mmCIF file of N, CA and C and ligand atoms in Angstrom:
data_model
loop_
_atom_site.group_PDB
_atom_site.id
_atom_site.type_symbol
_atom_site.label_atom_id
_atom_site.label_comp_id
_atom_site.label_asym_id
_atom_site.label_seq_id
_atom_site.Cartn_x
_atom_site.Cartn_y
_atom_site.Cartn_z
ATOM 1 N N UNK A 268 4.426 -13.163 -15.814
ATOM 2 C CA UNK A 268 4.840 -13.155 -14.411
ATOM 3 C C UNK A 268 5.868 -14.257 -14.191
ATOM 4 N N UNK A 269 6.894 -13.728 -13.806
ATOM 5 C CA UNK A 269 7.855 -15.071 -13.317
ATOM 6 C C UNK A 269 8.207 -14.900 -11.677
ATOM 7 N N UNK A 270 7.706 -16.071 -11.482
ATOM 8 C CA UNK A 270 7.340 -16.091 -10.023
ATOM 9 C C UNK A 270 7.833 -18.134 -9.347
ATOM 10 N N UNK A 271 8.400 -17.776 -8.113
ATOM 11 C CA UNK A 271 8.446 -19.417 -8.202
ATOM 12 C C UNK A 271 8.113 -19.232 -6.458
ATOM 13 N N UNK A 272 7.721 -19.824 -5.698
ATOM 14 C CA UNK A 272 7.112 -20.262 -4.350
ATOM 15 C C UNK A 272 7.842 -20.876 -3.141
ATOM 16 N N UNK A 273 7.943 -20.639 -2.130
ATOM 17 C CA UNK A 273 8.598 -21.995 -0.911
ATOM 18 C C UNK A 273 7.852 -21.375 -0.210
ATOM 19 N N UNK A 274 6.691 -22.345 -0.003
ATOM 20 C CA UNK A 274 5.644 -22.783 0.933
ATOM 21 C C UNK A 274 6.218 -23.389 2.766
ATOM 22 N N UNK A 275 6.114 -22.878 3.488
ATOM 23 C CA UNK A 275 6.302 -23.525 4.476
ATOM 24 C C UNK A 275 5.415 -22.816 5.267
ATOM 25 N N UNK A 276 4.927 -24.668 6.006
ATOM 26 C CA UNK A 276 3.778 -24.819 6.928
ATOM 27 C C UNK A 276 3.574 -25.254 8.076
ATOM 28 N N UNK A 277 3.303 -24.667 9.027
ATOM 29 C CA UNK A 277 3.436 -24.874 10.373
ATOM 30 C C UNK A 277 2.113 -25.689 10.962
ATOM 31 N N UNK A 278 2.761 -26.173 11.760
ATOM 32 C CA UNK A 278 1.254 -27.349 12.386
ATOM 33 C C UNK A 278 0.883 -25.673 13.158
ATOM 34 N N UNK A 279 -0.734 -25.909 13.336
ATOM 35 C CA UNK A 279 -1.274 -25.088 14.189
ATOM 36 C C UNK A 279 -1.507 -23.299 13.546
ATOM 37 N N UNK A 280 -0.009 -23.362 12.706
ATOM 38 C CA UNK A 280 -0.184 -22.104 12.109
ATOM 39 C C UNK A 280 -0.273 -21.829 11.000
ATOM 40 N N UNK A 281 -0.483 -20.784 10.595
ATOM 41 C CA UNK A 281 -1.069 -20.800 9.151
ATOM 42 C C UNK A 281 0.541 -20.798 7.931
ATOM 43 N N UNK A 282 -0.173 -20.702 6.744
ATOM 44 C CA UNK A 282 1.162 -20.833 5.869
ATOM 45 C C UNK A 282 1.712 -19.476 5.255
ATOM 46 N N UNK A 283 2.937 -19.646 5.719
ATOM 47 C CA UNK A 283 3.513 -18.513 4.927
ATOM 48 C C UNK A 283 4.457 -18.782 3.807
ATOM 49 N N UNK A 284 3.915 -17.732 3.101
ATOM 50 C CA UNK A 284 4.911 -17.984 1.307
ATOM 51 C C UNK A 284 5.888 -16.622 1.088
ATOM 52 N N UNK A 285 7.208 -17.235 0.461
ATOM 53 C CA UNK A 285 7.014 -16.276 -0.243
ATOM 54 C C UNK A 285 7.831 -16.254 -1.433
ATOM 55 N N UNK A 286 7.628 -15.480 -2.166
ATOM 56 C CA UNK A 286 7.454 -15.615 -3.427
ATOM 57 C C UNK A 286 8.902 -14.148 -4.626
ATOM 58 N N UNK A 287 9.476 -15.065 -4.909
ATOM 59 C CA UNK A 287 10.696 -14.134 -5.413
ATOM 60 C C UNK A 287 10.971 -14.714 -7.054
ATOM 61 N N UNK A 288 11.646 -13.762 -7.550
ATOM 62 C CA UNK A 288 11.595 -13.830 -8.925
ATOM 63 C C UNK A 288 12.618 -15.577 -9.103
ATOM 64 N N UNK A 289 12.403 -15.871 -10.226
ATOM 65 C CA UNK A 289 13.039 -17.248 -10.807
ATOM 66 C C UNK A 289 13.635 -16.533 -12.011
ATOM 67 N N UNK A 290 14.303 -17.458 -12.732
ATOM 68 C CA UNK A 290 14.910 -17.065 -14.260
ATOM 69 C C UNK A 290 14.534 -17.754 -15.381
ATOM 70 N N UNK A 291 13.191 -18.206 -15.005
ATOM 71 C CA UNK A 291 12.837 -19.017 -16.146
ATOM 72 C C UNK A 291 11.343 -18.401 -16.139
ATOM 73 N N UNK A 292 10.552 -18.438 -17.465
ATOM 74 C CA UNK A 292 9.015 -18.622 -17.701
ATOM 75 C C UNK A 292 8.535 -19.921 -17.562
ATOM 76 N N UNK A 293 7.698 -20.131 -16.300
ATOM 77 C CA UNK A 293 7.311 -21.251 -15.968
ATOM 78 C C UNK A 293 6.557 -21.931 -16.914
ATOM 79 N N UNK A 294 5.804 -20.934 -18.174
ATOM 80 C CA UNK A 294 4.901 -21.280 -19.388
ATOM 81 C C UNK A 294 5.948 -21.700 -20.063
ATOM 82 N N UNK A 295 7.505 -21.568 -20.272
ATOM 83 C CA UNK A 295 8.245 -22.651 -20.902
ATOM 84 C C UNK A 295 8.727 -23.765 -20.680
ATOM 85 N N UNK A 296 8.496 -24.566 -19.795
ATOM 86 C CA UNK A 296 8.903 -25.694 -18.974
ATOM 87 C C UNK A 296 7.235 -26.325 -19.306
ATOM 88 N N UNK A 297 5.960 -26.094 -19.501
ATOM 89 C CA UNK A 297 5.108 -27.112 -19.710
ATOM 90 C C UNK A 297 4.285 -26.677 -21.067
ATOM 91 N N UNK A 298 3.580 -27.455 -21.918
ATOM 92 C CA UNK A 298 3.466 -26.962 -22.808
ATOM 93 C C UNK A 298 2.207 -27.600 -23.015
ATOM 94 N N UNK A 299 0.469 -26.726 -23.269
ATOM 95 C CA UNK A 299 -0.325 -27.631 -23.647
ATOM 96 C C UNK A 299 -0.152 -27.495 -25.254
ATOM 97 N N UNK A 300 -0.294 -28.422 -26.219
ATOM 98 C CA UNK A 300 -0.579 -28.384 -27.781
ATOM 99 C C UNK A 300 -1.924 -27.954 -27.874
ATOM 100 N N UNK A 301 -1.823 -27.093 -28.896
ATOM 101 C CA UNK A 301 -2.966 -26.419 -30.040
ATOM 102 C C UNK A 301 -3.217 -27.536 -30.979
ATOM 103 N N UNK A 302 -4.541 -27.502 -31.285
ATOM 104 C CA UNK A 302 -4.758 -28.772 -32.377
ATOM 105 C C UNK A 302 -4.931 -27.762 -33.215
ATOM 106 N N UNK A 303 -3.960 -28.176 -34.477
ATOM 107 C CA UNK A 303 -3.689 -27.970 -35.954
ATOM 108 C C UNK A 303 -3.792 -29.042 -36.754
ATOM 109 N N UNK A 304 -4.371 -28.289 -38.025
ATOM 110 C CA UNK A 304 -3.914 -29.157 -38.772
ATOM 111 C C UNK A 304 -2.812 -29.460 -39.845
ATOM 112 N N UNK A 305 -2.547 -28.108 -40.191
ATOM 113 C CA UNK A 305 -1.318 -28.039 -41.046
ATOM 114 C C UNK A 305 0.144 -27.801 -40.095
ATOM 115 N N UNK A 306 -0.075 -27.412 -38.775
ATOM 116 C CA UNK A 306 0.670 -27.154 -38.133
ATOM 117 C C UNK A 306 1.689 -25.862 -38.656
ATOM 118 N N UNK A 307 0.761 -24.691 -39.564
ATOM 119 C CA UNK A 307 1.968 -23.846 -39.982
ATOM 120 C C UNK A 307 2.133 -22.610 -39.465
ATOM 121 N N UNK A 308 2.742 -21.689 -39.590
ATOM 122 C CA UNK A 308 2.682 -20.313 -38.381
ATOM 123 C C UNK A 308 1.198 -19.923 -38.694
ATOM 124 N N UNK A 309 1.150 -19.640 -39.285
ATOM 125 C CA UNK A 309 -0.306 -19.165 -39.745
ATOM 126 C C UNK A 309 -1.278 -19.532 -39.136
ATOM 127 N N UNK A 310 -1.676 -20.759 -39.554
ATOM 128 C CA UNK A 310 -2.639 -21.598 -38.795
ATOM 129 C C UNK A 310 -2.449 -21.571 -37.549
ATOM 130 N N UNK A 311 -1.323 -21.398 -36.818
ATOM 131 C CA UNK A 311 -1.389 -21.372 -35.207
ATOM 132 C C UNK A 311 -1.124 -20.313 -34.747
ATOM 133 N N UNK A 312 -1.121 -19.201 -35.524
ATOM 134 C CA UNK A 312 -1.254 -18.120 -34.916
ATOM 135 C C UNK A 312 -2.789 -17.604 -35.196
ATOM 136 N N UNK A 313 -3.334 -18.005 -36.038
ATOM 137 C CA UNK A 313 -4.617 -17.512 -36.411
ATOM 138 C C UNK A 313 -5.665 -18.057 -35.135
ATOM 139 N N UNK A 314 -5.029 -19.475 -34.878
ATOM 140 C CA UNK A 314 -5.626 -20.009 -33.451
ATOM 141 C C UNK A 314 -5.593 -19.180 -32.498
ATOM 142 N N UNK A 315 -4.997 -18.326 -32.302
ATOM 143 C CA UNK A 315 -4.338 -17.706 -30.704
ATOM 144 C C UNK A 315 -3.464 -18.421 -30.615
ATOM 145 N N UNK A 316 -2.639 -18.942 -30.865
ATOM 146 C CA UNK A 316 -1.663 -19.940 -29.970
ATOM 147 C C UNK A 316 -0.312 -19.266 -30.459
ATOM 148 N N UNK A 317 0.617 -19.773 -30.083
ATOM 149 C CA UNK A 317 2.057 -19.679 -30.271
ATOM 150 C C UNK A 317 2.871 -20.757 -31.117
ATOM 151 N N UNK A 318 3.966 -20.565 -31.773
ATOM 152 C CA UNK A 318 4.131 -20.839 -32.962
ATOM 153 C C UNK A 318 6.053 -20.815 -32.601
ATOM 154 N N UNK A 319 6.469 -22.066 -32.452
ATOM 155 C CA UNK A 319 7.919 -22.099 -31.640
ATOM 156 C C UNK A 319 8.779 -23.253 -32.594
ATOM 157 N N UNK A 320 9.240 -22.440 -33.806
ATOM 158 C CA UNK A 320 9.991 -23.154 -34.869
ATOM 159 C C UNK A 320 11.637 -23.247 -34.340
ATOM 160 N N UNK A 321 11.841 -22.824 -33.006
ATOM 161 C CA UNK A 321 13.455 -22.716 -32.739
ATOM 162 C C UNK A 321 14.278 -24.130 -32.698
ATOM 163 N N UNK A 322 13.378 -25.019 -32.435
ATOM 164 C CA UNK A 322 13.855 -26.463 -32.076
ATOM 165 C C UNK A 322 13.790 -27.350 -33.708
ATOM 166 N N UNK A 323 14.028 -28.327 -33.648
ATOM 167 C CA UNK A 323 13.968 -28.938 -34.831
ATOM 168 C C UNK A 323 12.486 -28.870 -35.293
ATOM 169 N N UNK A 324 11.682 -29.574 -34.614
ATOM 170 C CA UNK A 324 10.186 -30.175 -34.644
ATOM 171 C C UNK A 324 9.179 -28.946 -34.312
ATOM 172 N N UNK A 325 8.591 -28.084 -35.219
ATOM 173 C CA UNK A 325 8.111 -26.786 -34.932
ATOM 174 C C UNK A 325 6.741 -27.374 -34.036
ATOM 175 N N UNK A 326 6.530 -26.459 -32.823
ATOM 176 C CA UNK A 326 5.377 -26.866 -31.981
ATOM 177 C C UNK A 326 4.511 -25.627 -31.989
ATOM 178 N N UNK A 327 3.114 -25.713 -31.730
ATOM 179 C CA UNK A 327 1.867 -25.024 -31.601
ATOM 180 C C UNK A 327 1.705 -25.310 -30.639
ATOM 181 N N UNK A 328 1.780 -24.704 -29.310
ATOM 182 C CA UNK A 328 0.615 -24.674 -28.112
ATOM 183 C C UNK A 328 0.054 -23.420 -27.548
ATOM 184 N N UNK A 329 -0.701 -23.751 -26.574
ATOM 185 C CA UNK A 329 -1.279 -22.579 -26.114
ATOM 186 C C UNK A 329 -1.077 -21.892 -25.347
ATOM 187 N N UNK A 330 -1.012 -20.635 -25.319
ATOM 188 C CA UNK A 330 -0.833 -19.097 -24.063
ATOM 189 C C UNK A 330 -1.094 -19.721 -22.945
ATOM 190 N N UNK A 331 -0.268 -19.436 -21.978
ATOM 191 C CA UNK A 331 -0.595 -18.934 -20.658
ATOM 192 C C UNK A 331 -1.451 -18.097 -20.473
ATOM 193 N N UNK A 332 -2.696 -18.104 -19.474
ATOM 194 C CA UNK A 332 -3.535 -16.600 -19.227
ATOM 195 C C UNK A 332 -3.086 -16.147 -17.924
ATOM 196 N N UNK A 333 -2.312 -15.434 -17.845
ATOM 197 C CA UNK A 333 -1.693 -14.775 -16.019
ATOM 198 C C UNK A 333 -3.308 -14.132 -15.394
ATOM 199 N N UNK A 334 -4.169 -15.769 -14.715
ATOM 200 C CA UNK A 334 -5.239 -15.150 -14.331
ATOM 201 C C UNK A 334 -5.053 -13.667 -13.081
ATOM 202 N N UNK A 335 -3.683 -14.042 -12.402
ATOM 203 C CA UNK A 335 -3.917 -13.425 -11.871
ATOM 204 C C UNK A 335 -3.644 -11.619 -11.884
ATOM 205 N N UNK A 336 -2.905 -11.105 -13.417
ATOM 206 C CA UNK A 336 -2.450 -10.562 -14.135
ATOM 207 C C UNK A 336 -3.886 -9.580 -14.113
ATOM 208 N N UNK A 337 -4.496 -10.443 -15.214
ATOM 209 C CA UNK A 337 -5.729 -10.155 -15.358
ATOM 210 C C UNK A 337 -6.901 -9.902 -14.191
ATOM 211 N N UNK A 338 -6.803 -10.741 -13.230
ATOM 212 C CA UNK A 338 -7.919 -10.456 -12.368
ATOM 213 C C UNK A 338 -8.779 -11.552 -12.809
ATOM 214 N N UNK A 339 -8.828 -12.301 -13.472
ATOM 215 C CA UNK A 339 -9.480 -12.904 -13.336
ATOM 216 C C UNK A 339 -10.027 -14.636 -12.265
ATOM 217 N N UNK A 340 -8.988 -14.365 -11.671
ATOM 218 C CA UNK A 340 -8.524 -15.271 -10.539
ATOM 219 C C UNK A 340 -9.817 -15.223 -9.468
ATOM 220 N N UNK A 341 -9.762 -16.156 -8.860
ATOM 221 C CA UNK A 341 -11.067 -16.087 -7.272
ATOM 222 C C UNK A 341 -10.781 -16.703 -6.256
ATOM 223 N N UNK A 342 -9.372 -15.837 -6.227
ATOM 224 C CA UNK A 342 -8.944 -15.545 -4.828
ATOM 225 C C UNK A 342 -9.222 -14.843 -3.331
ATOM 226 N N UNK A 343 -9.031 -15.245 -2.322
ATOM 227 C CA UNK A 343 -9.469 -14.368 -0.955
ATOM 228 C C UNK A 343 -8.674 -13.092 -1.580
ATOM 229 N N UNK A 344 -9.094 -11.906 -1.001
ATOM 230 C CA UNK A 344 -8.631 -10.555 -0.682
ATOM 231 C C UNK A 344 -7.477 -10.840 0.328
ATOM 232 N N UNK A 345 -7.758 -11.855 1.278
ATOM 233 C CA UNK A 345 -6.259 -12.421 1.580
ATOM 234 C C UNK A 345 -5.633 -13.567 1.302
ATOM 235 N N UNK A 346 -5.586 -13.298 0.112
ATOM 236 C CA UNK A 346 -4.559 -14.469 0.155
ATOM 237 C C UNK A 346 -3.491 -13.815 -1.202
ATOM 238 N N UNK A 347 -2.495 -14.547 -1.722
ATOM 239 C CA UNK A 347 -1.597 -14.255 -2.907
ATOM 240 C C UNK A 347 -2.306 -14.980 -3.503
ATOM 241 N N UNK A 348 -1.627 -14.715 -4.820
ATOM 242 C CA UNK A 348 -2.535 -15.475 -6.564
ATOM 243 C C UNK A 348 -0.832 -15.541 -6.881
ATOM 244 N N UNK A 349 -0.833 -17.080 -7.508
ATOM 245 C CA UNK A 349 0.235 -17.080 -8.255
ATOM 246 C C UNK A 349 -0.366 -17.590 -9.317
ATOM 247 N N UNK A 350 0.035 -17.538 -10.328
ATOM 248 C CA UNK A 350 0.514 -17.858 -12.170
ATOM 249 C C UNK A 350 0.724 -18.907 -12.143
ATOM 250 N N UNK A 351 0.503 -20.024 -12.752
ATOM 251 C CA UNK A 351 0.979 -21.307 -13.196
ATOM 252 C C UNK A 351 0.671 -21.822 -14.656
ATOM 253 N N UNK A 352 1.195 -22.068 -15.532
ATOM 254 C CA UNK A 352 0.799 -22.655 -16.570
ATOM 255 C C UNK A 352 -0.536 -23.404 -16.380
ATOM 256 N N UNK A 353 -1.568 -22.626 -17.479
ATOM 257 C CA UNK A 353 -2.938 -23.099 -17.800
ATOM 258 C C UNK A 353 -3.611 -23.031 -16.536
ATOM 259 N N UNK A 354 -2.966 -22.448 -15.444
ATOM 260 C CA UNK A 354 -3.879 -22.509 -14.122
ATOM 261 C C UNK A 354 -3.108 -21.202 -13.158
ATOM 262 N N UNK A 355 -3.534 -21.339 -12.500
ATOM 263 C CA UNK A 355 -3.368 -20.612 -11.033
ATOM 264 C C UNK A 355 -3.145 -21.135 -9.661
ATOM 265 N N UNK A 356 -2.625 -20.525 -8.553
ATOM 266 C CA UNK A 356 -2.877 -21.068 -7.266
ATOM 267 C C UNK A 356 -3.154 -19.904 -6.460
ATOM 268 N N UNK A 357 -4.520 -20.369 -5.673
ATOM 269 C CA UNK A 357 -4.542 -18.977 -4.184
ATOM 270 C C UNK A 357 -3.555 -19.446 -3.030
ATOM 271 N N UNK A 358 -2.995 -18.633 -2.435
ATOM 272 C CA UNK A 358 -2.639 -19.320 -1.077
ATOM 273 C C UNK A 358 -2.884 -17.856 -0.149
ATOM 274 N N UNK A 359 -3.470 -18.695 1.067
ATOM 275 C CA UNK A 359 -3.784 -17.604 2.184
ATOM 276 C C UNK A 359 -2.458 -16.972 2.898
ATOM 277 N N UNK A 360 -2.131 -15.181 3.017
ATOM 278 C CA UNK A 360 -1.202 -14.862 3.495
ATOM 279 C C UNK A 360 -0.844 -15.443 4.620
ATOM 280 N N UNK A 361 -0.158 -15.201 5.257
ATOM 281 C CA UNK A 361 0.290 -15.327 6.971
ATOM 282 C C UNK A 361 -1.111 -14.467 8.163
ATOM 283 N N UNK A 362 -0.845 -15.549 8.867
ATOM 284 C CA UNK A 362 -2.178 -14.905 9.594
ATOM 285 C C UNK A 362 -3.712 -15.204 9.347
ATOM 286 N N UNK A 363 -3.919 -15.973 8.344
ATOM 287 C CA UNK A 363 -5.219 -16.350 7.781
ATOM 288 C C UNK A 363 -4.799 -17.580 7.267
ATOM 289 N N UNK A 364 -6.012 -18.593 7.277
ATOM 290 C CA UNK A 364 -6.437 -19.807 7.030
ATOM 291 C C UNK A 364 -7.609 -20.465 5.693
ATOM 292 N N UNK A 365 -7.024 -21.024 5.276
ATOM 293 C CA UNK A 365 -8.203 -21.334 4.375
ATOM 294 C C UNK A 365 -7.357 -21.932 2.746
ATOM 295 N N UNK A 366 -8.738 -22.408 1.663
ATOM 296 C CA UNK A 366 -7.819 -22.813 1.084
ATOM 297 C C UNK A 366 -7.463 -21.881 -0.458
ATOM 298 N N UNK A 367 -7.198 -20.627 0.331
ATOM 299 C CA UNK A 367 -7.050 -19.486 -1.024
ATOM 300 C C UNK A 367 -8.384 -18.754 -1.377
ATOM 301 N N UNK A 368 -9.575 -19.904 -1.889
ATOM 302 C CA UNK A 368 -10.427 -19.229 -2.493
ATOM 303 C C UNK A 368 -11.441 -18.505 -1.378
ATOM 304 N N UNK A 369 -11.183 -18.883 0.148
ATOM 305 C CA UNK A 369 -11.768 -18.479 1.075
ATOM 306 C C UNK A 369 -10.304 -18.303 2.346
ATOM 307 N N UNK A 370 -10.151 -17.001 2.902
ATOM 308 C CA UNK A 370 -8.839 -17.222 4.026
ATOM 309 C C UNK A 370 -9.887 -16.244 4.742
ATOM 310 N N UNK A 371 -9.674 -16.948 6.480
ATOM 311 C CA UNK A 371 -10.214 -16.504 7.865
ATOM 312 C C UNK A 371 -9.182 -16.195 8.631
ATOM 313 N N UNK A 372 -9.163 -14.961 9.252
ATOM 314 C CA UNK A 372 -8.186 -15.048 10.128
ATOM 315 C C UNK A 372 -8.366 -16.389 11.521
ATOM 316 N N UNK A 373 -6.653 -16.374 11.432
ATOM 317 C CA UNK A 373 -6.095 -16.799 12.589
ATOM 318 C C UNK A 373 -6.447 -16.631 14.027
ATOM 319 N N UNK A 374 -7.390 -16.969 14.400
ATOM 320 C CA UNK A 374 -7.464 -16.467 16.100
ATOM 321 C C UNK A 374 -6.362 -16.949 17.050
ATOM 322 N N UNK A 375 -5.450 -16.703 16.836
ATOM 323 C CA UNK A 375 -3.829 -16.370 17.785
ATOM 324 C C UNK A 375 -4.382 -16.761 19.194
ATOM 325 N N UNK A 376 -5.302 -16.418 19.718
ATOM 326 C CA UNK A 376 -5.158 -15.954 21.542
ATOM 327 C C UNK A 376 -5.943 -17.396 21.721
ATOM 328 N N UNK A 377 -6.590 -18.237 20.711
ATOM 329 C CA UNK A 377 -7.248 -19.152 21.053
ATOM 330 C C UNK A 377 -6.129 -20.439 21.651
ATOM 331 N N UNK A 378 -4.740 -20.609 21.154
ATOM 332 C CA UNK A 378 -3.752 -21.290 21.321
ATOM 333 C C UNK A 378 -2.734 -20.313 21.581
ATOM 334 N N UNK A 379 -1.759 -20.866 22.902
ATOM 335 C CA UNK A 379 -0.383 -20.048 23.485
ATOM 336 C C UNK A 379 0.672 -20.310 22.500
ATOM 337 N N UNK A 380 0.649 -21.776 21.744
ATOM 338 C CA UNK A 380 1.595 -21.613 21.109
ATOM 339 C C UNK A 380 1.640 -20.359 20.232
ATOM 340 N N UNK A 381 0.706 -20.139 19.253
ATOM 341 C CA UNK A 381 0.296 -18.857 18.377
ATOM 342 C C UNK A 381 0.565 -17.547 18.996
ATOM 343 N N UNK A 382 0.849 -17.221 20.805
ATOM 344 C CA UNK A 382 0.924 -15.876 20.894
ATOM 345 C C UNK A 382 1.362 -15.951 22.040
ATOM 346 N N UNK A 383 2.993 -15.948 21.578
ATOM 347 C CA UNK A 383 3.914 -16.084 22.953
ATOM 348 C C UNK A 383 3.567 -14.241 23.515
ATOM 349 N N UNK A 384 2.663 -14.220 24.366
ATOM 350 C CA UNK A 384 2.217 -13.182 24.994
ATOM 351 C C UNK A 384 2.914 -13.242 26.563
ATOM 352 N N UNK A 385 3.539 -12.422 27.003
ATOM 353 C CA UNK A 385 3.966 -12.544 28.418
ATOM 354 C C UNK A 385 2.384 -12.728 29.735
ATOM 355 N N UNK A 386 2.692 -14.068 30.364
ATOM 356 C CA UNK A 386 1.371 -14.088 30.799
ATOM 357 C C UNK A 386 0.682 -12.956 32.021
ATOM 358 N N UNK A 387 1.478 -11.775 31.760
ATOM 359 C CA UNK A 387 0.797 -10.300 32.449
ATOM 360 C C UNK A 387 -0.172 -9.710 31.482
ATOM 361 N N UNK A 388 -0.085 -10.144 30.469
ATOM 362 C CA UNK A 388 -0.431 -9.427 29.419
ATOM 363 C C UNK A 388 -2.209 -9.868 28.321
ATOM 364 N N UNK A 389 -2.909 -9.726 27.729
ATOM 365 C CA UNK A 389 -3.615 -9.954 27.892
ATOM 366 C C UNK A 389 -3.606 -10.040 25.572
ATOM 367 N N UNK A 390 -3.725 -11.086 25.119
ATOM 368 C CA UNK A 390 -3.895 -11.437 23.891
ATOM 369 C C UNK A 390 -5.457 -10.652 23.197
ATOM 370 N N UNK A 391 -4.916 -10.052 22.208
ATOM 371 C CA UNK A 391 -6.036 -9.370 21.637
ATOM 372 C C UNK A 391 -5.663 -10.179 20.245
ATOM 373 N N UNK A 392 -6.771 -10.437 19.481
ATOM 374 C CA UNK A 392 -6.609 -10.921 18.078
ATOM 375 C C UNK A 392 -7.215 -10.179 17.200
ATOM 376 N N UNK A 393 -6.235 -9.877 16.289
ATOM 377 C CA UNK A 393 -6.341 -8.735 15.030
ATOM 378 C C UNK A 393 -6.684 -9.481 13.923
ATOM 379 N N UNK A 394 -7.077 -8.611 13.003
ATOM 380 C CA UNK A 394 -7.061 -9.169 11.432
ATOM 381 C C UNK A 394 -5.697 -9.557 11.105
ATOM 382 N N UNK A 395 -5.453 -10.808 10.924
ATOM 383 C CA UNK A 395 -4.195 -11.327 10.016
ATOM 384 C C UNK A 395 -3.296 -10.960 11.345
ATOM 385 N N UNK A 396 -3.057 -10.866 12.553
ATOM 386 C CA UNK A 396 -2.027 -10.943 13.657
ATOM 387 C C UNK A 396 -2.913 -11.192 15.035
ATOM 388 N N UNK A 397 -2.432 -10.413 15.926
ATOM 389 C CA UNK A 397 -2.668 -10.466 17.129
ATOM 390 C C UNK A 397 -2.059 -9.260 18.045
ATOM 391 N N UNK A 398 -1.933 -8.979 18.967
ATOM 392 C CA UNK A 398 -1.281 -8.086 19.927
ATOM 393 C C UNK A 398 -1.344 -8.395 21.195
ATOM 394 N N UNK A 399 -0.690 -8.190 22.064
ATOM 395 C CA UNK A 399 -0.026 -8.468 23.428
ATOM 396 C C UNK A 399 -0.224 -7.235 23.941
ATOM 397 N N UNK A 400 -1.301 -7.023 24.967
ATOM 398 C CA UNK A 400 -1.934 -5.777 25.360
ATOM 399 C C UNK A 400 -1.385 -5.603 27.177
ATOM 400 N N UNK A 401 -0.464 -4.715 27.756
ATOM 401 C CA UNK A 401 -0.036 -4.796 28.977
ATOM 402 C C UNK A 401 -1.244 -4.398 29.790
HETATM 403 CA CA1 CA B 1327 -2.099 -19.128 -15.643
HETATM 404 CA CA1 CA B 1328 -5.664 -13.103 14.064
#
């Protein structure tokens, strides 16, 4: 998954992301090491690991697992799962609160800032929005 983030967060309101392709594998920019001992393809591939002779100094480290690829992530049903080297992040969509591994909706009508509603109108709060009911 190549994926990169801009988080922006509003006082009062919840966070919205979003999330567009990058040009890099973020699993190549950090690298955990495989303990070897001979350090030879073999041996670090027999590990599971990866085996990266392109540079002078041949390195062994370990896979990325795209938990969220897999599913194996424990994330809200609302929220996104991103990929990160050796880890993951939840973040709650727009409209819900929380910190990924749990997101609640937003109750909008509880604060005016949250639901510029014309004041004829009467704030209903939805899953993940709200509505402005005449
Ligand atoms: Ca990962
Ligand atoms: Ca809501």
């Amino acid at each position: 998954m190549r994926f990169c983030i801009l988080c922006l967060c509003f006082a009062l309101a919840s966070c919205q992301i979003e999330i567009f392709e990058k040009p890099y594998v973020v699993s190549e920019l950090y690298h955990l090491p495989c303990t070897v001992t001979t350090n030879t393809k073999e041996e670090c591939e027999a590990k599971g690991c990866y085996y990266d002779d392109s540079e002078n100094v041949p390195e062994c480290y370990q896979k990325n697992i795209d938990e969220c690829t897999e599913g194996t992530h424990n994330c809200d049903l609302h929220a996104f799962c991103v990929d990160l080297p050796y880890s993951f992040v939840c973040l709650c969509k727009a409209g819900f609160k929380g910190n990924g591994q749990s997101c609640i909706d937003i109750d909008e009508c509880l604060h005016p800032l949250l639901n510029p509603c014309e004041p004829s109108a009467v704030c209903v709060n939805e899953l993940g929005g709200y509505s402005c009911v005449e």
